[in-house]
C-alpha atoms as one frame of an Amber mdcrd trajectory, in Angstrom:
protein
 105.362 137.998 111.317 107.358 135.528 113.454 110.419 133.970 111.964 109.025
 130.402 112.361 105.785 131.309 110.543 107.612 132.873 107.670 110.018 129.857
 107.537 107.044 127.541 107.365 105.331 129.480 104.607 108.505 129.652 102.503
 109.117 125.864 102.898 105.540 125.078 102.049 105.841 127.174  98.898 109.001
 125.337  97.950 107.404 121.988  98.625 104.450 122.760  96.369 106.796 124.134
  93.637 108.797 120.814  93.837 105.506 118.947  93.633 104.500 120.894  90.510
 107.938 119.916  88.935 107.458 116.313  89.982 103.916 116.042  88.530 105.064
 117.789  85.339 107.901 115.300  84.902 105.427 112.434  85.460 103.263 113.822
  82.679 106.118 114.610  80.458 107.751 111.186  80.693 104.345 109.558  80.550
 105.026 107.343  83.597 102.395 104.548  83.808 100.700 106.042  80.752  99.379
 109.026  82.829  99.492 111.540  80.011  97.133 109.369  77.916  94.788 108.854
  80.949  94.747 112.567  81.750  94.348 113.774  78.182  91.645 111.294  77.250
  89.478 111.675  80.338  87.060 114.543  81.153  88.280 114.514  84.728  91.937
 114.509  83.776  92.549 118.039  85.010  90.991 117.161  88.434  93.209 114.127
  88.667  96.349 116.306  88.000  95.327 118.912  90.513  94.600 116.246  93.146
  97.980 114.562  92.443  99.626 117.976  92.664  98.014 118.843  96.019  98.654
 115.516  97.642 102.291 115.399  96.514 102.526 119.118  97.611 101.418 118.187
 101.157 104.119 115.382 101.279 106.964 117.549  99.749 106.059 120.529 101.912
 106.233 118.365 105.061 109.559 116.924 104.014 110.892 120.286 103.028 109.865
 121.936 106.479 111.287 118.943 108.353 114.581 119.307 106.617 114.633 123.069
 107.242 113.930 122.527 110.962 116.616 119.926 111.330 119.180 122.317 109.746
 118.540 125.097 112.094 121.611 126.179 114.087 121.934 124.795 117.615 124.062
 126.658 120.042 126.659 124.552 121.772 127.132 127.020 124.565 125.956 125.871
 128.004 123.006 127.952 129.283 122.272 128.190 132.971 122.223 125.568 135.678
 125.046 124.198 137.782 127.499 121.918 136.119 128.101 119.760 139.114 129.664
 116.326 138.584 127.327 113.391 138.984 128.291 110.675 141.502 129.643 107.660
 139.978 128.244 104.346 141.297 130.881 101.685 141.199 129.670  98.171 140.455
 130.648  95.585 143.127 130.660  91.863 142.382 127.901  89.775 144.117 128.733
  86.220 145.252 126.552  83.621 143.637 126.452  80.055 144.707 126.947  77.666
 141.784 125.904  74.056 141.979 128.677  72.168 140.053 126.949  68.813 140.074
 125.654  67.283 136.834 121.903  66.911 136.366 122.152  63.110 137.070 123.834
  63.738 140.489 121.141  66.307 141.381 118.338  63.697 140.742 120.047  60.959
 142.772 120.148  63.103 145.992 116.523  64.154 145.908
């Protein structure tokens, strides 16, 4: 199996495990009275499963993004010519400035 695929599967498993811990803590600490809602409803288990899956998708994506960002990047130059780029020097451009006040400009029109 390619390394990238195994990395992805591992990070997704970690993300869904973190999601299970997160949903378990939400239920344990009864955030927004979720435990009562789940335990008193006939569809409570379905709600927990949906919450686990949706949070698992988010956590897996974040986990995989972090893993990709942490991959080692080689600082060694590879191929190509390392020629210097020409430097364009900026030259001043003369601009005519009208130093008259707005009232003087209106008089001469």
